[in-house]
Coordinates of C-alpha atoms in Angstrom, one line a residue:
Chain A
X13 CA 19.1 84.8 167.3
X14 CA 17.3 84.2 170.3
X15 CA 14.9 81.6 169.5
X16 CA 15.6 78.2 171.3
X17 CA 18.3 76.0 170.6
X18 CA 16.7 73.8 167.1
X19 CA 17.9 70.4 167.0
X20 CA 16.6 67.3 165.0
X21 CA 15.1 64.3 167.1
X22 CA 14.2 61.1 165.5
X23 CA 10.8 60.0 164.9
X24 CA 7.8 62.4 165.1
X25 CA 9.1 64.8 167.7
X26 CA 6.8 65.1 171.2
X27 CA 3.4 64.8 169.8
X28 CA 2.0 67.2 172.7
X29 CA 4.0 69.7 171.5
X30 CA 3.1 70.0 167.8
X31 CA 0.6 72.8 167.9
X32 CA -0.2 72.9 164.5
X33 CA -2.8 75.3 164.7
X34 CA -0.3 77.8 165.3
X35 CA 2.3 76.9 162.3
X36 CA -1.0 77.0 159.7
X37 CA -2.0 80.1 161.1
X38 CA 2.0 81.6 160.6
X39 CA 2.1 80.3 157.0
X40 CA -1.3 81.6 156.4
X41 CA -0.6 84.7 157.8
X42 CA 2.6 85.0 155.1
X43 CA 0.2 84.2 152.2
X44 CA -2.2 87.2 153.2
X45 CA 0.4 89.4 153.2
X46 CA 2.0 88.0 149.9
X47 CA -1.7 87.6 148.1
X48 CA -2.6 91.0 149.1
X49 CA 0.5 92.9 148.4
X50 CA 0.5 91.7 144.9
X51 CA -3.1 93.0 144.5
X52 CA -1.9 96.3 145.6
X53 CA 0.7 96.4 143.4
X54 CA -1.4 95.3 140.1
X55 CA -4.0 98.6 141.8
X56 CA -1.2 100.9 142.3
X57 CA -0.2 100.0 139.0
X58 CA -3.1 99.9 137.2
X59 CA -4.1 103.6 138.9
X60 CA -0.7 104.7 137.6
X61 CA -1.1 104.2 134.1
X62 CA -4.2 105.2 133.7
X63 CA -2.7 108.6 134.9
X64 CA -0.3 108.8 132.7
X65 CA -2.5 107.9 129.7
X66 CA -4.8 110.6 130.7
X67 CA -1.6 113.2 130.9
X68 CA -0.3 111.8 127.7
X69 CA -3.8 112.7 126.0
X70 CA -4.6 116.0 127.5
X71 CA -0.8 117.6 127.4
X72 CA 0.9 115.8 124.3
X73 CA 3.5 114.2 126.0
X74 CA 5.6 116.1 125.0
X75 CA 8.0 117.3 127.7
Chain B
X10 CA 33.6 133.3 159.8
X11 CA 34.6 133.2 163.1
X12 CA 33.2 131.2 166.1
X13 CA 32.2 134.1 167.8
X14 CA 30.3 135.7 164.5
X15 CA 28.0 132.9 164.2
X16 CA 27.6 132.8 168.5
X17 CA 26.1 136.2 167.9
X18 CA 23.8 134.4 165.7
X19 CA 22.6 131.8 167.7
X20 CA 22.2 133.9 170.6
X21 CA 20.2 136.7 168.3
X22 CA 17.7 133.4 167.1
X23 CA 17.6 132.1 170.4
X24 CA 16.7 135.8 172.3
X25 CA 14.2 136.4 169.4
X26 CA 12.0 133.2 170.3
X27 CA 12.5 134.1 173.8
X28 CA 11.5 137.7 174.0
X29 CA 8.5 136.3 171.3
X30 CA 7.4 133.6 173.5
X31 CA 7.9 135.8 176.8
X32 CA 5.8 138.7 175.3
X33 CA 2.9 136.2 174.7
X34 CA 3.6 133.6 177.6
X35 CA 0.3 131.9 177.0
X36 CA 2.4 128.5 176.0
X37 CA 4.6 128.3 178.6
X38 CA 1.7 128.6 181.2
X39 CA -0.5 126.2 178.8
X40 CA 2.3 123.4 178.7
X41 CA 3.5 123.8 182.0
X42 CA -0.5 123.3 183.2
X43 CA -0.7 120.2 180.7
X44 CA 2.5 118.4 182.4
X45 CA 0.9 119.3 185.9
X46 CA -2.0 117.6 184.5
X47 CA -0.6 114.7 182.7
X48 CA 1.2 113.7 186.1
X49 CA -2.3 114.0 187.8
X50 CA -4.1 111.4 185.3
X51 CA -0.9 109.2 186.2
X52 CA -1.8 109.5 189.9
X53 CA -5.4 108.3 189.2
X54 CA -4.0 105.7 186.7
X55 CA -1.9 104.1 189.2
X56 CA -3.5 104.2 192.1
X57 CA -3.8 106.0 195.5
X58 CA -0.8 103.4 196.8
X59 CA 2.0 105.2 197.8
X60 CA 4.4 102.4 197.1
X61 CA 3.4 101.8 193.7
X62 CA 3.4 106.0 192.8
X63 CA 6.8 106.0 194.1
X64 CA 7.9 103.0 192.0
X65 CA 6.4 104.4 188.6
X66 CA 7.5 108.1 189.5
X67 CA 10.7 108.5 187.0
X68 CA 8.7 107.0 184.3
X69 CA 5.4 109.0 184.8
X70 CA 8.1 112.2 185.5
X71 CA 9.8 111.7 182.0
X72 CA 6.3 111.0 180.3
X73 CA 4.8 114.1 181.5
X74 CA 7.6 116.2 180.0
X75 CA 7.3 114.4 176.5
X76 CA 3.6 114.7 176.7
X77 CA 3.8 118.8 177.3
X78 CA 7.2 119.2 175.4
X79 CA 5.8 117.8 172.3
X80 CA 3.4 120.4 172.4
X81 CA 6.4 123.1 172.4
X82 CA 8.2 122.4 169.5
X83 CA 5.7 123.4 166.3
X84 CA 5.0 126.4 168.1
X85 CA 8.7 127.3 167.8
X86 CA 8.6 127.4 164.0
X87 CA 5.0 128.3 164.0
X88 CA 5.1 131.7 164.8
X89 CA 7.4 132.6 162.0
X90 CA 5.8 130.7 159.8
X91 CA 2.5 132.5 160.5
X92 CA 4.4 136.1 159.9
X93 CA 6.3 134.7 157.2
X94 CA 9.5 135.4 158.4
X95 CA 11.1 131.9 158.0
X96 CA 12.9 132.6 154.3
X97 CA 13.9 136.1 155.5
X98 CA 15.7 134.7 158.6
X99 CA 17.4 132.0 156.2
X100 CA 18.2 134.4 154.0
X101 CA 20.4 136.4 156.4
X102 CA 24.4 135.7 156.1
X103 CA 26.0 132.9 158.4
X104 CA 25.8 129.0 158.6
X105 CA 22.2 127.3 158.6
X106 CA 23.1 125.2 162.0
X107 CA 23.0 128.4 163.9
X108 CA 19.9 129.3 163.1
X109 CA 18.8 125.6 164.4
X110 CA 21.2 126.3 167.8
X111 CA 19.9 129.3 168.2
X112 CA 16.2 127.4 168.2
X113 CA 17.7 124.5 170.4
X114 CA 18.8 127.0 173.5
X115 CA 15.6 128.7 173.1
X116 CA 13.4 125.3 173.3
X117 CA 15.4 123.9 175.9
X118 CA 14.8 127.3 178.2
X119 CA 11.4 126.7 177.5
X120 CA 11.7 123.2 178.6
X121 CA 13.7 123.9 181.8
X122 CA 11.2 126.2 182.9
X123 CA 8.2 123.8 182.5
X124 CA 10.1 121.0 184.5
X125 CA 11.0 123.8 187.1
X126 CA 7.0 123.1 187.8
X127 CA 6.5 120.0 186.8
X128 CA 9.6 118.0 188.8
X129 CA 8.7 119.5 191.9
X130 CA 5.0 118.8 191.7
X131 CA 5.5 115.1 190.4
X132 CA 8.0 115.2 193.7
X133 CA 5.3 115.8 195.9
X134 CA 2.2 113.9 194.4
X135 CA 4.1 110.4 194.1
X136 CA 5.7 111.0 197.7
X137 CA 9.6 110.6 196.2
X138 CA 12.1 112.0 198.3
X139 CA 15.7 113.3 196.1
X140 CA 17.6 115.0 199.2
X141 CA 20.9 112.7 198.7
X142 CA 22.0 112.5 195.2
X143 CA 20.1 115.4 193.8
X144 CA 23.2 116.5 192.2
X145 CA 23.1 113.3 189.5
X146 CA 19.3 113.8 189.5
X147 CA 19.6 116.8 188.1
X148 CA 22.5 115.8 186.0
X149 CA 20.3 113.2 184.6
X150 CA 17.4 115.9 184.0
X151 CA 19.6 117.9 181.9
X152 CA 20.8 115.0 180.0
X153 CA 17.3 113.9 179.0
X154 CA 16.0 117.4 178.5
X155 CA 19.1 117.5 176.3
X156 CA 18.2 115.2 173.8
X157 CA 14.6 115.4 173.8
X158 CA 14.6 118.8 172.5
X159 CA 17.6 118.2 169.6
X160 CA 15.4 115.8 168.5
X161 CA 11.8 117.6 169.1
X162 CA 13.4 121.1 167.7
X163 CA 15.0 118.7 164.5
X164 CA 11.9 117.6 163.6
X165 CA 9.6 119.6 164.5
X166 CA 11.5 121.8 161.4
X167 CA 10.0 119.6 158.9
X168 CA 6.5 119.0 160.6
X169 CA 5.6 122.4 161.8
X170 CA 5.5 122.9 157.9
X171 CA 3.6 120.1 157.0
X172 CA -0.1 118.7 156.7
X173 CA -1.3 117.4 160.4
X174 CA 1.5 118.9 162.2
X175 CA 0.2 117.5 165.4
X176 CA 0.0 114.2 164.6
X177 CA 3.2 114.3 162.7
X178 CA 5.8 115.3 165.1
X179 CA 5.0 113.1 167.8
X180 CA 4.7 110.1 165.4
X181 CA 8.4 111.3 164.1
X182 CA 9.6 111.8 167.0
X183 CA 8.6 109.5 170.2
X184 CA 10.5 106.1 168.0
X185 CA 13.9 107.8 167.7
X186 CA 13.2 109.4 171.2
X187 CA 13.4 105.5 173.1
X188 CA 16.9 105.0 173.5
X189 CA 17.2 109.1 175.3
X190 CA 14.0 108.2 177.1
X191 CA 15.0 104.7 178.6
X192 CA 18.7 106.1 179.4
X193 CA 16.6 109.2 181.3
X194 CA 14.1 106.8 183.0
X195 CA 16.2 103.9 184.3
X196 CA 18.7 106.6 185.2
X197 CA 16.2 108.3 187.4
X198 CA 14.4 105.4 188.6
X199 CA 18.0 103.7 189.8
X200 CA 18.9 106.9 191.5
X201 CA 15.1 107.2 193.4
X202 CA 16.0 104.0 194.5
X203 CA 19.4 105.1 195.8
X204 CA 21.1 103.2 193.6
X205 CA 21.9 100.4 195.0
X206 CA 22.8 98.5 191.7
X207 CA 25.1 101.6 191.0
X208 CA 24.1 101.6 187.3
X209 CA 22.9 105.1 187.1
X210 CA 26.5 105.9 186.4
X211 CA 26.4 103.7 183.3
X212 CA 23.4 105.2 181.9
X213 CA 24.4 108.6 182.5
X214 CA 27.5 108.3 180.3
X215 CA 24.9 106.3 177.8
X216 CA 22.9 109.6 177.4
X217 CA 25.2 111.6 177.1
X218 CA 26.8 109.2 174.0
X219 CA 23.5 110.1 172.5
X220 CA 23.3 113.2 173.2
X221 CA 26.4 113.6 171.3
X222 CA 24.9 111.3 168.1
X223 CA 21.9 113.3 168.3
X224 CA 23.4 116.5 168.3
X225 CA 25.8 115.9 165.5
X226 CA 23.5 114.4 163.5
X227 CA 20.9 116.9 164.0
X228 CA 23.0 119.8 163.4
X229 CA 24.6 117.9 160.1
X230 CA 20.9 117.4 158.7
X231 CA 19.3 120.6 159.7
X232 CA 20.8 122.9 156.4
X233 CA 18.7 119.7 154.0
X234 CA 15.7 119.8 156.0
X235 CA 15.1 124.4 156.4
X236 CA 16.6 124.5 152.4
X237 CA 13.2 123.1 151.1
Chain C
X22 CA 17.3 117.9 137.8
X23 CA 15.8 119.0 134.4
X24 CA 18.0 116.6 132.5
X25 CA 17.2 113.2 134.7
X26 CA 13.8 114.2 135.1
X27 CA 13.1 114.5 130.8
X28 CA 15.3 110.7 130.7
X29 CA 13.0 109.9 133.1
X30 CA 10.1 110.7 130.9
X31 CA 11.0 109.8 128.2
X32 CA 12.1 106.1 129.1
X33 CA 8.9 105.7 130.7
X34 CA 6.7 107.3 127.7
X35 CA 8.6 104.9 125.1
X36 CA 8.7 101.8 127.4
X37 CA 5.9 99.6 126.4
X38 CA 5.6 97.0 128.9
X39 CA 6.6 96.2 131.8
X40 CA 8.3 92.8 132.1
X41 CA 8.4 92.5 135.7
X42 CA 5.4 91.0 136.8
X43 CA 6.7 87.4 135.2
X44 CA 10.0 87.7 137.4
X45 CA 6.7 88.3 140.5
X46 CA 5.1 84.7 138.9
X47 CA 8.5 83.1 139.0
X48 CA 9.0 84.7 142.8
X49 CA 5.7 83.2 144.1
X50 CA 6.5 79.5 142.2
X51 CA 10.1 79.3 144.2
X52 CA 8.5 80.4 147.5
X53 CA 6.4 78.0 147.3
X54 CA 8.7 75.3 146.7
X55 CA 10.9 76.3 149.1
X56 CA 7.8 76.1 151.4
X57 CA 7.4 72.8 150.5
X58 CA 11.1 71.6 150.5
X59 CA 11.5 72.9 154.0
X60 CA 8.3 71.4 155.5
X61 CA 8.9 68.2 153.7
X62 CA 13.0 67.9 155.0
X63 CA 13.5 69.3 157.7
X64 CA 12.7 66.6 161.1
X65 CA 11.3 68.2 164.3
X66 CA 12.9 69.7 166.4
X67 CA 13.5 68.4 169.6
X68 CA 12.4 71.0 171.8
X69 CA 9.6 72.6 169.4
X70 CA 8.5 69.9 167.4
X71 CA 7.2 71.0 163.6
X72 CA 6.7 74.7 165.6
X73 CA 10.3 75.0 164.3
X74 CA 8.4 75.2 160.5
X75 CA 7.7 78.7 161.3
X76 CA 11.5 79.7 161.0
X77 CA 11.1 79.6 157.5
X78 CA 8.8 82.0 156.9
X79 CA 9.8 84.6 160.2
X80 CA 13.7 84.5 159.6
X81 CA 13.7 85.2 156.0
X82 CA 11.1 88.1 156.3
X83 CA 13.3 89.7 158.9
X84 CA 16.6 88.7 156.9
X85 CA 14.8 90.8 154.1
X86 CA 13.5 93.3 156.1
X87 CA 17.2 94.6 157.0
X88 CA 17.8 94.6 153.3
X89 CA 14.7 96.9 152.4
X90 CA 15.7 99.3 155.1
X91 CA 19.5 98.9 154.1
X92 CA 18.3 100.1 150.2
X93 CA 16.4 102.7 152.0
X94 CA 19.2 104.1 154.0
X95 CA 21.4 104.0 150.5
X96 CA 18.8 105.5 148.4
X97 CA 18.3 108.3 150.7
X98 CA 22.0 108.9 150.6
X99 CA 22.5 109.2 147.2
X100 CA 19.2 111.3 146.8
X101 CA 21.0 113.6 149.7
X102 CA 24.1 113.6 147.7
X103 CA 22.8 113.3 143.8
X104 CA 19.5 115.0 144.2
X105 CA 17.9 112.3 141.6
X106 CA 14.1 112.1 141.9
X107 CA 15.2 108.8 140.8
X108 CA 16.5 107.5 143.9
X109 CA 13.5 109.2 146.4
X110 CA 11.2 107.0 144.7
X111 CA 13.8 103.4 144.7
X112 CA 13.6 104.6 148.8
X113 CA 9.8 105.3 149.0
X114 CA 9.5 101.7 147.0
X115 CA 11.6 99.8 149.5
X116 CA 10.0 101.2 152.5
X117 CA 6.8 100.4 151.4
X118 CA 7.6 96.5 151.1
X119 CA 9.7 97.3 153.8
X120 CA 7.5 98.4 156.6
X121 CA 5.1 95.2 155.3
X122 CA 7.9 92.3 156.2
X123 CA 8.5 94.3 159.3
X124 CA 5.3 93.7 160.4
X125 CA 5.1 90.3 158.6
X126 CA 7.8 90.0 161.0
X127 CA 6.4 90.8 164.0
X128 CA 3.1 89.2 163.3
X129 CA 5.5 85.6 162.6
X130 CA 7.1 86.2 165.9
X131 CA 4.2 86.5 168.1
X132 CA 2.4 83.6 166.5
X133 CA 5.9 81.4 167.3
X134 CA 6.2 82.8 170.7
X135 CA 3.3 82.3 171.8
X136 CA 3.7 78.1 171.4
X137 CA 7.6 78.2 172.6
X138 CA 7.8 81.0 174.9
X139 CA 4.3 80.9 176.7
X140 CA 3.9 84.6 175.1
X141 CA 2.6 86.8 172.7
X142 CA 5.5 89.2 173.6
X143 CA 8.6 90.0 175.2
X144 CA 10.5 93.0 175.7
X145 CA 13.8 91.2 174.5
X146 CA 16.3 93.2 172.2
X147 CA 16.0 91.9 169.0
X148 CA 12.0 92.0 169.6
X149 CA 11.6 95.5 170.8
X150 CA 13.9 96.9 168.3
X151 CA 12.2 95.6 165.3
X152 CA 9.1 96.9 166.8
X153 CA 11.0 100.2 166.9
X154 CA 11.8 100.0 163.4
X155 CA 8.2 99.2 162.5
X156 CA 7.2 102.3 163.8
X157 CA 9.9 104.1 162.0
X158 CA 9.3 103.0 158.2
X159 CA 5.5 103.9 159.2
X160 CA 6.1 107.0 160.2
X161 CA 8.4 107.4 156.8
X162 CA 5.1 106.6 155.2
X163 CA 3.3 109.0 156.6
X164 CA 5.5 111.3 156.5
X165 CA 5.3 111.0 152.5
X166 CA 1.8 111.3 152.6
X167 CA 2.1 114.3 154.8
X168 CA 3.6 116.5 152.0
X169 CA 2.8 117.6 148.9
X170 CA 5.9 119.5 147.1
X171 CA 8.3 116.9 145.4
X172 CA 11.2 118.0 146.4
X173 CA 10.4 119.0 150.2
X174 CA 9.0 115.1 150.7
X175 CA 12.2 113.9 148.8
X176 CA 14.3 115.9 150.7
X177 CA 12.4 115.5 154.1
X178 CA 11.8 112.1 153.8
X179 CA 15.7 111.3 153.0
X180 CA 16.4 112.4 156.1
X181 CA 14.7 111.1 158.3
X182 CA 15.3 107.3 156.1
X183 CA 18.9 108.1 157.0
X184 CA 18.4 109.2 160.4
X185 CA 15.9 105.9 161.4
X186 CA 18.9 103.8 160.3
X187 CA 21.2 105.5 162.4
X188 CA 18.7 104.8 164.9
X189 CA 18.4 101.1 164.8
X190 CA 21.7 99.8 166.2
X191 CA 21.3 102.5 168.9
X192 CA 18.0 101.3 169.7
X193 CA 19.2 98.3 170.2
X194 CA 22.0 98.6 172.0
X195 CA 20.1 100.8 174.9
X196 CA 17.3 97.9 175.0
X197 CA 20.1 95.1 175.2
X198 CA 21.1 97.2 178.1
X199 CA 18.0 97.8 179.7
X200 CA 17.2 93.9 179.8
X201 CA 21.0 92.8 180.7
X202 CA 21.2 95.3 183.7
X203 CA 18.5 93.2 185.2
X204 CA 19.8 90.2 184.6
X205 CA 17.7 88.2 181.4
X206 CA 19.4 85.6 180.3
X207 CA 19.8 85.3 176.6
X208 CA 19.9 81.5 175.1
X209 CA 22.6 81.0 172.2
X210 CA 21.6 80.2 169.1
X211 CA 23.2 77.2 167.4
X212 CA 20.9 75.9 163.9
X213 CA 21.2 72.3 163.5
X214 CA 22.7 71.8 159.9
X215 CA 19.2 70.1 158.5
X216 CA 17.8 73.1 159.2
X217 CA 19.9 75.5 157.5
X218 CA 19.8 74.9 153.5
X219 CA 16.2 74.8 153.9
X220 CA 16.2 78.0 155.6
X221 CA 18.7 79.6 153.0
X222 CA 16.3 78.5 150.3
X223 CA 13.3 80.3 151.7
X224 CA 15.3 83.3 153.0
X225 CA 16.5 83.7 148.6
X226 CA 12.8 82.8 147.6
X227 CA 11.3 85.8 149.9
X228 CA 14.2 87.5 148.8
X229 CA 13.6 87.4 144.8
X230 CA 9.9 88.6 145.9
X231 CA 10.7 91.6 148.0
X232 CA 12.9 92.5 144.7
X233 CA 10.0 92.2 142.3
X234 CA 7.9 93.9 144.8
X235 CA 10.3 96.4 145.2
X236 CA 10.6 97.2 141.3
X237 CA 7.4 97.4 140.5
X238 CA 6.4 99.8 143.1
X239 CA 9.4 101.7 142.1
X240 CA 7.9 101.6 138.1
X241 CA 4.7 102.3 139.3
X242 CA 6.2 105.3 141.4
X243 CA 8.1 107.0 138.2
X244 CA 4.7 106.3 136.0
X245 CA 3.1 108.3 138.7
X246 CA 6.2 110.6 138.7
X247 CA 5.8 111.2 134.9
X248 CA 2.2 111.8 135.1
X249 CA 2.9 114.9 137.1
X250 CA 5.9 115.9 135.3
X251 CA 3.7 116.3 132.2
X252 CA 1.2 117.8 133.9
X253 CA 3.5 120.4 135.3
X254 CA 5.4 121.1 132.3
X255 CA 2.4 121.5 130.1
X256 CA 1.5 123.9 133.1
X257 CA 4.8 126.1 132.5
X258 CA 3.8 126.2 129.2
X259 CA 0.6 128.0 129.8
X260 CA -1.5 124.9 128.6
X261 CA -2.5 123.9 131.8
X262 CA -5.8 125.9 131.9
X263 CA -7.2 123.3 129.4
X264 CA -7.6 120.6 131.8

């Protein structure tokens, strides 16, 4: 990998350099993705079965 | 079935498309005035500074030909398509991959004689000089053209018969095109330069590993893509 | 395909629920323990300082990225070689969730690189090609959108899965060139060991996600799939000018 080299320090690390703004954002960026995925997929879902329902009614099911 | 059986069948696809594509000649003047033009906008991107033009000149080159190439490849399936001739062809006896060689040579001639203009012009309106070396430069052209239009002819098979063909091909296309394109374009850059690193040499045996991968895999995938 | 497609049917008419979404509850609940476990152990790095946090959310959705694509290179192959609508749908499923950690991915990476690096972008290797491969599992997508007949997108869309993945390493390769030819250097990578348990235990947490997310597209794919099959079949039995 070609991130820089990751290695503990004691204590709280260079304060200067702790740009928290940017870890929030990354980890809220993750949870958007996550939250809205999983609202697709209950949609897509959703959409889906009421599909099938519909085909089930109007053809039988039989196949 | 002999080699030279199904030669006789690539060469009858590719002089078909030919003769077709002669006998209308409307797109090779219409591509060949489109990578003319492309280079132009290029020009006027970049700035009137010689330096500059000549510097960007392999990469504006190899994006003029993708740009007008692109354009190319639908057309070559589109015609038969429109007559509805592309299940009779398939149905004729003989392996599916010549029908696909047969397209190849016929796209790349169409190529070669669009970059017979466009080279020369891009030659003259970014101020590059190729007098030593021309012989890799061309080399390096073929290469390129090579595995652009494997690619272009492959998958142009599956979106000439699609919804939004024109958006389709390119979008297929251009992201496995990147490795060809970057061998083509550091290759031509390095030799504009004279070569001084002497890495041209390393980048022409890189395309022509790809052409190879390309080709092979193009030609193993073809009979999946024309069956349905 | 006439007997697969009928199991098909039939195992999706009869099934009556669908038990996945607990196993999506139980995915969320370890991710965001792991979340917490590696915020909460893992010191600061000496160079980055808590920047380092956002390994644990960019490694394990490119880790898991590779594996989406991997499935979609497999499924493709056996749909090439079995011709089961079966496995088109398993590859549609995992590009989907697929093409979103790849961008996850690339999103995570500027917002890290920007803070360590000084930019949003670089045209290193690793970088580029997962940008390449972005592109690729979106133009899969589209593809699929593209075309209509079952078996032409199934067919169509196999191929060029199988053909992307063939592209990757090559993609790479050329850009590792590209950037070595003039002289970038590339740092090593060594992971201090406090960093990598926590790191493991996000990359298996984002991992049991992308596998529920994963199913349950591909569930939702063959309800769609059965939907159509009906429809088709009462078709070919001359009731279809009912609807």
């Amino acid at each position: 990998m070609n991130w820089p080299i990751t290695q503990p320090c004691a204590g709280r690390g260079i304060v200067s350099e702790q740009n928290n703004t940017f870890i929030i954002a990354a980890f809220a960026v993750t949870w958007v993705c996550v939250i809205g995925y999983a609202v697709h997929l209950y949609r897509a879902r959703r959409v889906a079965d009421a599909r099938l329902r519909e085909a089930q009614q109007t053809f039988g099911g039989r196949t | 079935m002999s080699w030279k059986e199904e030669w006789r069948r690539v060469r009858a696809v590719a002089l078909k498309d030919l003769t077709s594509e002669r006998r209308s000649r409307a797109g090779l003047n219409a591509v060949t005035f489109l990578g003319v033009l492309v280079l132009m906008l290029f020009g006027f991107a970049l700035g009137p500074d010689a330096e500059a033009l000549r510097e960007a000149a392999a990469g504006a080159i190899w994006l003029a030909i993708l740009f007008s190439g692109v354009l190319a490849f639908n057309r070559s399936y589109q015609l038969e398509l429109d007559g509805g001739a592309l299940e009779p062809l398939l149905l004729y006896p003989g392996a599916r991959w010549a029908v696909f060689a047969g397209k190849l040579l016929a796209n790349l001639a169409f190529v070669f004689l669009v970059e017979l203009i466009v080279i020369p012009v891009a030659l003259v309106l970014f101020h590059v000089s190729i007098a030593d070396g021309w012989m890799a430069q061309i080399s390096v052209t073929v290469l390129g053209t090579v595995g652009f239009v494997t690619l272009g002819t492959f998958y142009a098979a599956m979106s000439s018969r699609s919804r939004s063909r024109e958006v389709l091909l390119p979008l297929l296309l251009f992201p496995m095109m990147i490795p060809v394109l970057l061998g083509a374009v550091e290759a031509s850059s390095s030799l504009l330069a004279g070569d001084v690193m002497q890495e041209a040499g390393a980048w022409i045996r890189m395309l022509i590993a790809f052409d190879i991968t390309f080709l092979a895999a193009a030609v193993a995938a073809f009979e999946y893509v024309i069956e349905v | 395909m006439g007997v697969s497609v009928d199991r098909l049917v039939a195992a999706r008419v009869t099934a009556p629920r669908d038990p996945t979404p607990w196993i999506g509850v139980l995915g969320i609940v370890v991710l965001v323990a792991a979340q917490v476990y590696g915020v909460i152990s893992s010191p600061p790095d000496r160079d980055m300082g808590h920047l380092q946090k956002i390994m644990y959310v960019h490694v394990p959705a490119a880790w898991n990225a590779m594996l989406a694509f991997l499935v979609v290179a497999l499924a493709s192959l056996r749909y090439l070689w079995k011709g089961r609508p079966a496995d088109d749908l398993l590859a549609a499923s995992a590009a989907e969730v697929g093409a979103l950690l790849t961008g996850l991915t690339l999103a995570l990476g500027m917002i890290w690189g920007k803070p360590t690096w000084g930019v949003w972008w670089t045209w290193e290797p690793r970088l580029t090609s997962t940008a390449v491969l972005f592109f690729m599992f979106v133009a899969y997508l589209i593809l699929r959108s593209f075309v209509d007949d079952f078996e032409r997108r199934a067919q169509w869309s196999a191929v060029v899965g199988l053909l992307g993945a063939l592209n990757v390493p090559i993609v790479y390769m050329s850009v590792r060139w590209w950037r070595t030819l003039h002289q970038l250097q590339s740092s090593p990578m060594t992971l201090d060991s406090s960093y990598t348990w926590p790191l493991r235990v996000n990359a298996v947490a984002v991992m049991l996600l992308m596998a529920f997310a994963i199913v349950h597209r591909y569930r939702t794919a063959v309800t769609e799939y059965t939907a159509d099959e009906l429809a088709d079949h009462a078709a070919l039995r001359g009731e279809g000018n009912r609807v």
